Amino acid sequence: MKKVELIVTLKPQVLDTQGEALNRAVHELDHDEINNIRVGKVLYFDIDETEDAKIDDSVRQLSEKLFTNTVIETYSYRILDEVSQ
Amino acid sequence: MKFAVVKFPGSNCDRDMLNAAVKAGGEAEYVDYRETSLEAYDGVLVPGGFSFGDYLRSGAMASVAPITRAIKEAAASGKPVLGVCNGFQILTEIGLLPGALIFNDTHTFISRNEVLTITNNETAFTSGYEKGESVIFPVAHGEGHYYCDDETHETLVENNRIVLTYNDNPNGSRADIAGIVNEAGNVFGLMPHPERALETLLGSDDGMRLFEKMNDWEANHDHIH
């Protein structure tokens, strides 16, 4: 059993209205050093596999079928060191 | 014509859609998202709402529901498939229409009447309108910004697949796009609600002709049966 962290973000060319709103709010707090905020999603899940290739296969299949809309989003994932019980 | 109105958990325009089909002279029945066949129907209506609470993304959970395969089969067999609002989002999620619907530029929910232009009256859905005609349909959406890449947009323009545009773009949609059809012309998705524009008393009856034309489908497409 492994734990996976999957990060879904809008593609760079897709307007991120949440990110833009946050960007404005951050500037109103006088933090002009912060820019280009993009908001994504993070999914954590357990996977009953130990081989990296099998994990990669499952994560990619599901990411492209359901977890992301590949027209507007991209994803990346990592297998966490922590092992689920 | 006998239409299926597909109901997902969270559909909320299903009754309006059924009413529109019946008012136009057709028959219509609700079909649950757990069903796996639409063979008994001549056309499919995918209503607006918030299928599965819009969890993950609008239309994402609906895209893997059991009925989805049947919707794709109906589309492949040439039956008319109409998706309105969340229905449009679902049709893009399941790949029957290109592009995607993202948050409105303002990130606010918009609910009001919009003036639209019929940019293509050569589809079997819009042949009851004049080309360039202005119509009024209500919109009610938070994620109605039609997004597609340059290549997709070019294909849509070249094949005259942009059917409906906003006169005063409320959500930032690319090229003012409010509705598109698939390449074969039998799948139509749009964000505005023609099924809420059936009575002048309520502001507009401009949606009526769309459903009347859908009900004439068999007469114009005798290959369905």
PDB file of C-alpha atoms in Angstrom:
ATOM      1  CA  MET A   1       0.000   0.000   0.000  1.00  0.00           C
ATOM      2  CA  LYS A   2       1.312   3.431  -0.969  1.00  0.00           C
ATOM      3  CA  LYS A   3      -0.032   6.945  -0.621  1.00  0.00           C
ATOM      4  CA  VAL A   4      -0.211   9.166  -3.690  1.00  0.00           C
ATOM      5  CA  GLU A   5      -0.376  12.964  -3.916  1.00  0.00           C
ATOM      6  CA  LEU A   6      -1.914  14.130  -7.202  1.00  0.00           C
ATOM      7  CA  ILE A   7      -1.850  17.803  -8.107  1.00  0.00           C
ATOM      8  CA  VAL A   8      -4.261  19.137 -10.724  1.00  0.00           C
ATOM      9  CA  THR A   9      -3.755  22.632 -12.140  1.00  0.00           C
ATOM     10  CA  LEU A  10      -5.255  24.625 -14.961  1.00  0.00           C
ATOM     11  CA  LYS A  11      -3.011  24.801 -18.018  1.00  0.00           C
ATOM     12  CA  PRO A  12      -1.015  28.051 -18.116  1.00  0.00           C
ATOM     13  CA  GLN A  13      -3.051  29.418 -21.027  1.00  0.00           C
ATOM     14  CA  VAL A  14      -6.388  28.893 -19.221  1.00  0.00           C
ATOM     15  CA  LEU A  15      -7.738  31.856 -17.292  1.00  0.00           C
ATOM     16  CA  ASP A  16      -7.679  31.148 -13.557  1.00  0.00           C
ATOM     17  CA  THR A  17     -10.264  33.507 -12.108  1.00  0.00           C
ATOM     18  CA  GLN A  18      -9.719  32.253  -8.547  1.00  0.00           C
ATOM     19  CA  GLY A  19      -6.000  32.896  -8.876  1.00  0.00           C
ATOM     20  CA  GLU A  20      -6.620  36.378 -10.278  1.00  0.00           C
ATOM     21  CA  ALA A  21      -8.999  37.287  -7.460  1.00  0.00           C
ATOM     22  CA  LEU A  22      -6.455  36.087  -4.893  1.00  0.00           C
ATOM     23  CA  ASN A  23      -3.705  38.002  -6.648  1.00  0.00           C
ATOM     24  CA  ARG A  24      -5.707  41.214  -6.298  1.00  0.00           C
ATOM     25  CA  ALA A  25      -6.473  40.515  -2.641  1.00  0.00           C
ATOM     26  CA  VAL A  26      -2.808  39.833  -1.886  1.00  0.00           C
ATOM     27  CA  HIS A  27      -1.811  43.127  -3.495  1.00  0.00           C
ATOM     28  CA  GLU A  28      -4.376  44.914  -1.392  1.00  0.00           C
ATOM     29  CA  LEU A  29      -2.529  43.492   1.610  1.00  0.00           C
ATOM     30  CA  ASP A  30       0.565  45.297   0.244  1.00  0.00           C
ATOM     31  CA  HIS A  31       2.340  42.106  -0.769  1.00  0.00           C
ATOM     32  CA  ASP A  32       3.314  43.293  -4.220  1.00  0.00           C
ATOM     33  CA  GLU A  33       6.154  40.780  -4.279  1.00  0.00           C
ATOM     34  CA  ILE A  34       3.573  37.997  -4.871  1.00  0.00           C
ATOM     35  CA  ASN A  35       2.300  37.508  -8.425  1.00  0.00           C
ATOM     36  CA  ASN A  36       0.874  34.937 -10.828  1.00  0.00           C
ATOM     37  CA  ILE A  37      -1.149  33.005  -8.256  1.00  0.00           C
ATOM     38  CA  ARG A  38      -2.637  29.835  -9.724  1.00  0.00           C
ATOM     39  CA  VAL A  39      -5.103  27.747  -7.752  1.00  0.00           C
ATOM     40  CA  GLY A  40      -5.247  23.988  -8.207  1.00  0.00           C
ATOM     41  CA  LYS A  41      -6.536  20.889  -6.513  1.00  0.00           C
ATOM     42  CA  VAL A  42      -4.706  18.256  -4.586  1.00  0.00           C
ATOM     43  CA  LEU A  43      -5.973  14.707  -4.230  1.00  0.00           C
ATOM     44  CA  TYR A  44      -4.529  12.201  -1.775  1.00  0.00           C
ATOM     45  CA  PHE A  45      -5.362   8.548  -2.057  1.00  0.00           C
ATOM     46  CA  ASP A  46      -4.114   5.142  -1.027  1.00  0.00           C
ATOM     47  CA  ILE A  47      -3.240   2.626  -3.684  1.00  0.00           C
ATOM     48  CA  ASP A  48      -2.984  -1.070  -3.065  1.00  0.00           C
ATOM     49  CA  GLU A  49       0.112  -1.517  -5.225  1.00  0.00           C
ATOM     50  CA  THR A  50       3.816  -1.431  -4.535  1.00  0.00           C
ATOM     51  CA  GLU A  51       5.361  -1.483  -8.017  1.00  0.00           C
ATOM     52  CA  ASP A  52       5.983   1.978  -9.439  1.00  0.00           C
ATOM     53  CA  ALA A  53       4.969   0.951 -12.966  1.00  0.00           C
ATOM     54  CA  LYS A  54       1.580  -0.304 -11.816  1.00  0.00           C
ATOM     55  CA  ILE A  55       1.005   2.782  -9.716  1.00  0.00           C
ATOM     56  CA  ASP A  56       1.926   4.953 -12.699  1.00  0.00           C
ATOM     57  CA  ASP A  57      -0.480   3.066 -14.916  1.00  0.00           C
ATOM     58  CA  SER A  58      -3.426   3.403 -12.510  1.00  0.00           C
ATOM     59  CA  VAL A  59      -2.778   7.050 -11.687  1.00  0.00           C
ATOM     60  CA  ARG A  60      -2.398   8.059 -15.328  1.00  0.00           C
ATOM     61  CA  GLN A  61      -5.471   6.183 -16.482  1.00  0.00           C
ATOM     62  CA  LEU A  62      -7.674   7.689 -13.792  1.00  0.00           C
ATOM     63  CA  SER A  63      -6.173  11.141 -14.146  1.00  0.00           C
ATOM     64  CA  GLU A  64      -7.007  11.209 -17.820  1.00  0.00           C
ATOM     65  CA  LYS A  65     -10.441   9.605 -17.484  1.00  0.00           C
ATOM     66  CA  LEU A  66     -11.787  11.406 -14.450  1.00  0.00           C
ATOM     67  CA  PHE A  67      -9.472  13.348 -12.138  1.00  0.00           C
ATOM     68  CA  THR A  68      -8.584  15.956 -14.759  1.00  0.00           C
ATOM     69  CA  ASN A  69     -10.088  17.410 -17.897  1.00  0.00           C
ATOM     70  CA  THR A  70      -7.054  17.350 -20.153  1.00  0.00           C
ATOM     71  CA  VAL A  71      -8.553  20.079 -22.358  1.00  0.00           C
ATOM     72  CA  ILE A  72      -7.987  22.620 -19.591  1.00  0.00           C
ATOM     73  CA  GLU A  73      -5.935  20.911 -16.883  1.00  0.00           C
ATOM     74  CA  THR A  74      -2.615  19.209 -16.327  1.00  0.00           C
ATOM     75  CA  TYR A  75      -1.571  16.939 -13.503  1.00  0.00           C
ATOM     76  CA  SER A  76       1.483  15.695 -11.721  1.00  0.00           C
ATOM     77  CA  TYR A  77       1.800  13.215  -8.910  1.00  0.00           C
ATOM     78  CA  ARG A  78       4.254  11.763  -6.463  1.00  0.00           C
ATOM     79  CA  ILE A  79       4.330   8.691  -4.318  1.00  0.00           C
ATOM     80  CA  LEU A  80       4.729   9.761  -0.737  1.00  0.00           C
ATOM     81  CA  ASP A  81       7.361   8.175   1.472  1.00  0.00           C
ATOM     82  CA  GLU A  82       4.748   7.637   4.104  1.00  0.00           C
ATOM     83  CA  VAL A  83       3.215   4.174   3.845  1.00  0.00           C
ATOM     84  CA  SER A  84      -0.483   3.922   4.688  1.00  0.00           C
ATOM     85  CA  GLN A  85      -1.604   1.408   7.250  1.00  0.00           C
TER      86      GLN A  85
ATOM     87  CA  MET B   1     -40.573  11.866 -31.462  1.00  0.00           C
ATOM     88  CA  LYS B   2     -39.939  10.359 -28.082  1.00  0.00           C
ATOM     89  CA  PHE B   3     -37.285  12.117 -26.034  1.00  0.00           C
ATOM     90  CA  ALA B   4     -35.309  10.951 -23.018  1.00  0.00           C
ATOM     91  CA  VAL B   5     -34.603  13.593 -20.384  1.00  0.00           C
ATOM     92  CA  VAL B   6     -31.566  12.261 -18.554  1.00  0.00           C
ATOM     93  CA  LYS B   7     -31.711  12.894 -14.802  1.00  0.00           C
ATOM     94  CA  PHE B   8     -28.547  12.997 -12.752  1.00  0.00           C
ATOM     95  CA  PRO B   9     -28.438  13.619  -9.005  1.00  0.00           C
ATOM     96  CA  GLY B  10     -28.541  17.423  -8.962  1.00  0.00           C
ATOM     97  CA  SER B  11     -30.255  17.981 -12.336  1.00  0.00           C
ATOM     98  CA  ASN B  12     -32.687  20.848 -11.801  1.00  0.00           C
ATOM     99  CA  CYS B  13     -33.891  21.862 -15.269  1.00  0.00           C
ATOM    100  CA  ASP B  14     -35.206  18.385 -16.107  1.00  0.00           C
ATOM    101  CA  ARG B  15     -38.831  19.369 -15.656  1.00  0.00           C
ATOM    102  CA  ASP B  16     -38.459  22.454 -17.875  1.00  0.00           C
ATOM    103  CA  MET B  17     -36.769  20.319 -20.518  1.00  0.00           C
ATOM    104  CA  LEU B  18     -39.535  17.704 -20.427  1.00  0.00           C
ATOM    105  CA  ASN B  19     -42.153  20.423 -20.600  1.00  0.00           C
ATOM    106  CA  ALA B  20     -40.430  21.991 -23.623  1.00  0.00           C
ATOM    107  CA  ALA B  21     -40.340  18.692 -25.527  1.00  0.00           C
ATOM    108  CA  VAL B  22     -44.016  17.993 -24.790  1.00  0.00           C
ATOM    109  CA  LYS B  23     -45.113  21.546 -25.561  1.00  0.00           C
ATOM    110  CA  ALA B  24     -43.404  21.225 -28.950  1.00  0.00           C
ATOM    111  CA  GLY B  25     -45.586  18.189 -29.693  1.00  0.00           C
ATOM    112  CA  GLY B  26     -43.216  15.395 -28.688  1.00  0.00           C
ATOM    113  CA  GLU B  27     -43.290  12.713 -26.036  1.00  0.00           C
ATOM    114  CA  ALA B  28     -40.744  12.770 -23.250  1.00  0.00           C
ATOM    115  CA  GLU B  29     -39.765  10.656 -20.258  1.00  0.00           C
ATOM    116  CA  TYR B  30     -37.185  10.959 -17.518  1.00  0.00           C
ATOM    117  CA  VAL B  31     -34.352   8.447 -17.683  1.00  0.00           C
ATOM    118  CA  ASP B  32     -32.222   7.755 -14.629  1.00  0.00           C
ATOM    119  CA  TYR B  33     -28.421   8.132 -14.869  1.00  0.00           C
ATOM    120  CA  ARG B  34     -28.036   4.481 -13.787  1.00  0.00           C
ATOM    121  CA  GLU B  35     -29.807   3.221 -16.908  1.00  0.00           C
ATOM    122  CA  THR B  36     -27.616   1.809 -19.659  1.00  0.00           C
ATOM    123  CA  SER B  37     -29.774   2.086 -22.780  1.00  0.00           C
ATOM    124  CA  LEU B  38     -31.518   4.865 -24.679  1.00  0.00           C
ATOM    125  CA  GLU B  39     -32.598   2.668 -27.559  1.00  0.00           C
ATOM    126  CA  ALA B  40     -36.273   3.278 -26.838  1.00  0.00           C
ATOM    127  CA  TYR B  41     -35.894   6.994 -27.554  1.00  0.00           C
ATOM    128  CA  ASP B  42     -35.574   9.065 -30.714  1.00  0.00           C
ATOM    129  CA  GLY B  43     -33.697  11.910 -29.070  1.00  0.00           C
ATOM    130  CA  VAL B  44     -31.793  12.748 -25.887  1.00  0.00           C
ATOM    131  CA  LEU B  45     -32.091  15.882 -23.751  1.00  0.00           C
ATOM    132  CA  VAL B  46     -29.379  16.507 -21.155  1.00  0.00           C
ATOM    133  CA  PRO B  47     -30.746  19.160 -18.794  1.00  0.00           C
ATOM    134  CA  GLY B  48     -29.094  21.851 -16.727  1.00  0.00           C
ATOM    135  CA  GLY B  49     -28.379  21.736 -13.030  1.00  0.00           C
ATOM    136  CA  PHE B  50     -25.479  20.632 -10.904  1.00  0.00           C
ATOM    137  CA  SER B  51     -24.966  16.956 -11.671  1.00  0.00           C
ATOM    138  CA  PHE B  52     -23.374  15.218  -8.696  1.00  0.00           C
ATOM    139  CA  GLY B  53     -23.088  18.646  -7.053  1.00  0.00           C
ATOM    140  CA  ASP B  54     -20.469  19.686  -9.628  1.00  0.00           C
ATOM    141  CA  TYR B  55     -17.925  17.897  -7.442  1.00  0.00           C
ATOM    142  CA  LEU B  56     -14.443  17.713  -8.971  1.00  0.00           C
ATOM    143  CA  ARG B  57     -15.541  19.720 -12.074  1.00  0.00           C
ATOM    144  CA  SER B  58     -18.883  20.525 -13.667  1.00  0.00           C
ATOM    145  CA  GLY B  59     -20.005  17.410 -15.497  1.00  0.00           C
ATOM    146  CA  ALA B  60     -16.990  15.304 -14.471  1.00  0.00           C
ATOM    147  CA  MET B  61     -18.835  12.744 -12.375  1.00  0.00           C
ATOM    148  CA  ALA B  62     -21.665  12.549 -14.923  1.00  0.00           C
ATOM    149  CA  SER B  63     -19.083  11.680 -17.566  1.00  0.00           C
ATOM    150  CA  VAL B  64     -18.463   8.298 -15.906  1.00  0.00           C
ATOM    151  CA  ALA B  65     -22.109   7.524 -15.019  1.00  0.00           C
ATOM    152  CA  PRO B  66     -23.652   4.361 -16.564  1.00  0.00           C
ATOM    153  CA  ILE B  67     -25.945   6.338 -18.921  1.00  0.00           C
ATOM    154  CA  THR B  68     -22.976   8.042 -20.585  1.00  0.00           C
ATOM    155  CA  ARG B  69     -22.188   5.179 -22.915  1.00  0.00           C
ATOM    156  CA  ALA B  70     -25.831   5.169 -24.067  1.00  0.00           C
ATOM    157  CA  ILE B  71     -25.699   8.924 -24.743  1.00  0.00           C
ATOM    158  CA  LYS B  72     -22.599   8.368 -26.888  1.00  0.00           C
ATOM    159  CA  GLU B  73     -24.329   5.517 -28.735  1.00  0.00           C
ATOM    160  CA  ALA B  74     -27.395   7.680 -29.382  1.00  0.00           C
ATOM    161  CA  ALA B  75     -25.155  10.438 -30.750  1.00  0.00           C
ATOM    162  CA  ALA B  76     -23.230   7.971 -32.931  1.00  0.00           C
ATOM    163  CA  SER B  77     -26.471   6.609 -34.386  1.00  0.00           C
ATOM    164  CA  GLY B  78     -27.487  10.080 -35.538  1.00  0.00           C
ATOM    165  CA  LYS B  79     -30.196  10.824 -32.991  1.00  0.00           C
ATOM    166  CA  PRO B  80     -30.457  14.433 -31.841  1.00  0.00           C
ATOM    167  CA  VAL B  81     -28.709  15.121 -28.540  1.00  0.00           C
ATOM    168  CA  LEU B  82     -29.246  18.491 -26.878  1.00  0.00           C
ATOM    169  CA  GLY B  83     -27.241  19.567 -23.814  1.00  0.00           C
ATOM    170  CA  VAL B  84     -28.163  22.783 -22.036  1.00  0.00           C
ATOM    171  CA  CYS B  85     -25.977  24.458 -19.393  1.00  0.00           C
ATOM    172  CA  ASN B  86     -24.764  21.586 -17.176  1.00  0.00           C
ATOM    173  CA  GLY B  87     -25.848  19.381 -20.087  1.00  0.00           C
ATOM    174  CA  PHE B  88     -23.399  21.279 -22.336  1.00  0.00           C
ATOM    175  CA  GLN B  89     -20.672  20.867 -19.710  1.00  0.00           C
ATOM    176  CA  ILE B  90     -21.400  17.124 -19.645  1.00  0.00           C
ATOM    177  CA  LEU B  91     -21.278  16.835 -23.449  1.00  0.00           C
ATOM    178  CA  THR B  92     -17.815  18.450 -23.479  1.00  0.00           C
ATOM    179  CA  GLU B  93     -16.653  16.257 -20.581  1.00  0.00           C
ATOM    180  CA  ILE B  94     -17.689  13.081 -22.404  1.00  0.00           C
ATOM    181  CA  GLY B  95     -16.032  14.241 -25.604  1.00  0.00           C
ATOM    182  CA  LEU B  96     -19.125  14.623 -27.794  1.00  0.00           C
ATOM    183  CA  LEU B  97     -18.323  18.312 -28.170  1.00  0.00           C
ATOM    184  CA  PRO B  98     -14.868  19.930 -28.139  1.00  0.00           C
ATOM    185  CA  GLY B  99     -13.545  22.477 -25.645  1.00  0.00           C
ATOM    186  CA  ALA B 100     -14.504  22.970 -22.009  1.00  0.00           C
ATOM    187  CA  LEU B 101     -16.519  25.305 -19.807  1.00  0.00           C
ATOM    188  CA  ILE B 102     -14.527  27.201 -17.178  1.00  0.00           C
ATOM    189  CA  PHE B 103     -15.446  29.815 -14.569  1.00  0.00           C
ATOM    190  CA  ASN B 104     -16.999  33.060 -15.796  1.00  0.00           C
ATOM    191  CA  ASP B 105     -14.375  35.809 -16.058  1.00  0.00           C
ATOM    192  CA  THR B 106     -16.015  37.629 -13.176  1.00  0.00           C
ATOM    193  CA  HIS B 107     -16.098  34.453 -11.066  1.00  0.00           C
ATOM    194  CA  THR B 108     -19.724  35.307 -10.241  1.00  0.00           C
ATOM    195  CA  PHE B 109     -22.892  33.383 -10.975  1.00  0.00           C
ATOM    196  CA  ILE B 110     -24.882  35.128 -13.719  1.00  0.00           C
ATOM    197  CA  SER B 111     -28.665  34.751 -13.932  1.00  0.00           C
ATOM    198  CA  ARG B 112     -30.462  36.990 -16.419  1.00  0.00           C
ATOM    199  CA  ASN B 113     -31.852  37.206 -19.923  1.00  0.00           C
ATOM    200  CA  GLU B 114     -29.233  37.498 -22.646  1.00  0.00           C
ATOM    201  CA  VAL B 115     -29.568  38.598 -26.245  1.00  0.00           C
ATOM    202  CA  LEU B 116     -28.019  36.044 -28.574  1.00  0.00           C
ATOM    203  CA  THR B 117     -27.440  35.803 -32.309  1.00  0.00           C
ATOM    204  CA  ILE B 118     -28.258  32.727 -34.364  1.00  0.00           C
ATOM    205  CA  THR B 119     -25.011  32.489 -36.326  1.00  0.00           C
ATOM    206  CA  ASN B 120     -25.869  29.228 -38.081  1.00  0.00           C
ATOM    207  CA  ASN B 121     -29.450  28.397 -39.049  1.00  0.00           C
ATOM    208  CA  GLU B 122     -28.425  25.460 -41.220  1.00  0.00           C
ATOM    209  CA  THR B 123     -28.515  22.903 -38.415  1.00  0.00           C
ATOM    210  CA  ALA B 124     -31.551  20.726 -37.801  1.00  0.00           C
ATOM    211  CA  PHE B 125     -31.852  22.440 -34.398  1.00  0.00           C
ATOM    212  CA  THR B 126     -31.836  26.026 -35.646  1.00  0.00           C
ATOM    213  CA  SER B 127     -33.505  25.896 -39.047  1.00  0.00           C
ATOM    214  CA  GLY B 128     -36.568  27.577 -37.543  1.00  0.00           C
ATOM    215  CA  TYR B 129     -34.573  30.787 -37.069  1.00  0.00           C
ATOM    216  CA  GLU B 130     -33.210  33.323 -39.527  1.00  0.00           C
ATOM    217  CA  LYS B 131     -29.450  33.583 -39.898  1.00  0.00           C
ATOM    218  CA  GLY B 132     -28.331  36.568 -37.831  1.00  0.00           C
ATOM    219  CA  GLU B 133     -31.612  36.657 -35.915  1.00  0.00           C
ATOM    220  CA  SER B 134     -31.501  37.972 -32.346  1.00  0.00           C
ATOM    221  CA  VAL B 135     -33.146  35.796 -29.709  1.00  0.00           C
ATOM    222  CA  ILE B 136     -33.544  36.099 -25.956  1.00  0.00           C
ATOM    223  CA  PHE B 137     -32.738  33.096 -23.758  1.00  0.00           C
ATOM    224  CA  PRO B 138     -32.016  33.241 -20.024  1.00  0.00           C
ATOM    225  CA  VAL B 139     -28.582  32.262 -18.744  1.00  0.00           C
ATOM    226  CA  ALA B 140     -27.918  30.922 -15.245  1.00  0.00           C
ATOM    227  CA  HIS B 141     -24.362  29.737 -14.733  1.00  0.00           C
ATOM    228  CA  GLY B 142     -21.120  30.177 -12.845  1.00  0.00           C
ATOM    229  CA  GLU B 143     -19.004  28.170 -15.257  1.00  0.00           C
ATOM    230  CA  GLY B 144     -20.148  29.259 -18.695  1.00  0.00           C
ATOM    231  CA  HIS B 145     -16.931  30.560 -20.202  1.00  0.00           C
ATOM    232  CA  TYR B 146     -16.425  28.482 -23.339  1.00  0.00           C
ATOM    233  CA  TYR B 147     -12.756  27.624 -23.695  1.00  0.00           C
ATOM    234  CA  CYS B 148     -10.988  25.954 -26.608  1.00  0.00           C
ATOM    235  CA  ASP B 149      -7.512  26.128 -28.118  1.00  0.00           C
ATOM    236  CA  ASP B 150      -6.699  27.911 -31.389  1.00  0.00           C
ATOM    237  CA  GLU B 151      -6.813  24.759 -33.478  1.00  0.00           C
ATOM    238  CA  THR B 152     -10.252  23.761 -32.164  1.00  0.00           C
ATOM    239  CA  HIS B 153     -11.554  27.268 -32.716  1.00  0.00           C
ATOM    240  CA  GLU B 154     -10.354  27.248 -36.320  1.00  0.00           C
ATOM    241  CA  THR B 155     -12.084  23.910 -36.911  1.00  0.00           C
ATOM    242  CA  LEU B 156     -15.322  25.238 -35.424  1.00  0.00           C
ATOM    243  CA  VAL B 157     -15.208  28.329 -37.633  1.00  0.00           C
ATOM    244  CA  GLU B 158     -14.223  26.471 -40.808  1.00  0.00           C
ATOM    245  CA  ASN B 159     -17.039  23.945 -40.404  1.00  0.00           C
ATOM    246  CA  ASN B 160     -19.655  26.507 -39.380  1.00  0.00           C
ATOM    247  CA  ARG B 161     -20.171  24.760 -36.053  1.00  0.00           C
ATOM    248  CA  ILE B 162     -20.675  27.894 -33.940  1.00  0.00           C
ATOM    249  CA  VAL B 163     -24.453  28.099 -33.810  1.00  0.00           C
ATOM    250  CA  LEU B 164     -25.152  30.747 -31.209  1.00  0.00           C
ATOM    251  CA  THR B 165     -23.176  33.740 -29.907  1.00  0.00           C
ATOM    252  CA  TYR B 166     -23.692  36.287 -27.124  1.00  0.00           C
ATOM    253  CA  ASN B 167     -24.304  39.866 -28.194  1.00  0.00           C
ATOM    254  CA  ASP B 168     -22.862  41.108 -24.903  1.00  0.00           C
ATOM    255  CA  ASN B 169     -20.570  38.305 -23.770  1.00  0.00           C
ATOM    256  CA  PRO B 170     -21.375  37.785 -20.060  1.00  0.00           C
ATOM    257  CA  ASN B 171     -18.730  35.216 -19.133  1.00  0.00           C
ATOM    258  CA  GLY B 172     -15.641  35.706 -21.289  1.00  0.00           C
ATOM    259  CA  SER B 173     -16.403  32.877 -23.727  1.00  0.00           C
ATOM    260  CA  ARG B 174     -13.998  32.607 -26.619  1.00  0.00           C
ATOM    261  CA  ALA B 175     -15.316  34.505 -29.661  1.00  0.00           C
ATOM    262  CA  ASP B 176     -18.645  35.098 -27.812  1.00  0.00           C
ATOM    263  CA  ILE B 177     -19.538  31.420 -28.284  1.00  0.00           C
ATOM    264  CA  ALA B 178     -22.776  30.395 -26.548  1.00  0.00           C
ATOM    265  CA  GLY B 179     -23.489  27.139 -28.410  1.00  0.00           C
ATOM    266  CA  ILE B 180     -21.827  24.713 -30.823  1.00  0.00           C
ATOM    267  CA  VAL B 181     -22.715  21.565 -32.743  1.00  0.00           C
ATOM    268  CA  ASN B 182     -20.647  18.460 -33.430  1.00  0.00           C
ATOM    269  CA  GLU B 183     -19.281  17.687 -36.868  1.00  0.00           C
ATOM    270  CA  ALA B 184     -22.296  15.556 -37.851  1.00  0.00           C
ATOM    271  CA  GLY B 185     -24.683  18.289 -36.689  1.00  0.00           C
ATOM    272  CA  ASN B 186     -26.780  16.093 -34.386  1.00  0.00           C
ATOM    273  CA  VAL B 187     -25.225  17.057 -31.035  1.00  0.00           C
ATOM    274  CA  PHE B 188     -25.866  20.596 -29.845  1.00  0.00           C
ATOM    275  CA  GLY B 189     -24.572  22.115 -26.616  1.00  0.00           C
ATOM    276  CA  LEU B 190     -25.362  25.594 -25.351  1.00  0.00           C
ATOM    277  CA  MET B 191     -25.087  27.458 -22.067  1.00  0.00           C
ATOM    278  CA  PRO B 192     -28.278  29.589 -22.332  1.00  0.00           C
ATOM    279  CA  HIS B 193     -31.627  27.958 -21.553  1.00  0.00           C
ATOM    280  CA  PRO B 194     -34.051  27.730 -24.506  1.00  0.00           C
ATOM    281  CA  GLU B 195     -36.328  25.550 -22.355  1.00  0.00           C
ATOM    282  CA  ARG B 196     -36.891  28.570 -20.103  1.00  0.00           C
ATOM    283  CA  ALA B 197     -37.931  30.725 -23.060  1.00  0.00           C
ATOM    284  CA  LEU B 198     -41.277  29.239 -24.080  1.00  0.00           C
ATOM    285  CA  GLU B 199     -43.745  31.935 -22.991  1.00  0.00           C
ATOM    286  CA  THR B 200     -43.846  35.615 -23.915  1.00  0.00           C
ATOM    287  CA  LEU B 201     -45.582  36.162 -20.580  1.00  0.00           C
ATOM    288  CA  LEU B 202     -42.343  35.070 -18.888  1.00  0.00           C
ATOM    289  CA  GLY B 203     -40.079  37.217 -21.041  1.00  0.00           C
ATOM    290  CA  SER B 204     -39.445  35.264 -24.251  1.00  0.00           C
ATOM    291  CA  ASP B 205     -40.781  32.403 -26.332  1.00  0.00           C
ATOM    292  CA  ASP B 206     -37.717  32.294 -28.574  1.00  0.00           C
ATOM    293  CA  GLY B 207     -36.779  28.815 -27.383  1.00  0.00           C
ATOM    294  CA  MET B 208     -39.936  27.223 -28.739  1.00  0.00           C
ATOM    295  CA  ARG B 209     -38.749  26.926 -32.339  1.00  0.00           C
ATOM    296  CA  LEU B 210     -35.689  24.928 -31.283  1.00  0.00           C
ATOM    297  CA  PHE B 211     -37.839  22.222 -29.687  1.00  0.00           C
ATOM    298  CA  GLU B 212     -40.318  22.281 -32.563  1.00  0.00           C
ATOM    299  CA  LYS B 213     -37.482  21.628 -35.011  1.00  0.00           C
ATOM    300  CA  MET B 214     -36.160  18.816 -32.818  1.00  0.00           C
ATOM    301  CA  ASN B 215     -39.623  17.307 -32.893  1.00  0.00           C
ATOM    302  CA  ASP B 216     -39.549  17.441 -36.713  1.00  0.00           C
ATOM    303  CA  TRP B 217     -36.279  15.503 -36.699  1.00  0.00           C
ATOM    304  CA  GLU B 218     -37.729  12.208 -37.904  1.00  0.00           C
ATOM    305  CA  ALA B 219     -39.377  13.862 -40.890  1.00  0.00           C
ATOM    306  CA  ASN B 220     -36.021  15.319 -41.903  1.00  0.00           C
ATOM    307  CA  HIS B 221     -33.848  12.341 -40.939  1.00  0.00           C
ATOM    308  CA  ASP B 222     -35.700   9.179 -41.884  1.00  0.00           C
ATOM    309  CA  HIS B 223     -32.581   7.057 -41.285  1.00  0.00           C
ATOM    310  CA  ILE B 224     -33.184   6.980 -37.527  1.00  0.00           C
ATOM    311  CA  HIS B 225     -35.526   4.002 -37.709  1.00  0.00           C
TER     312      HIS B 225
END
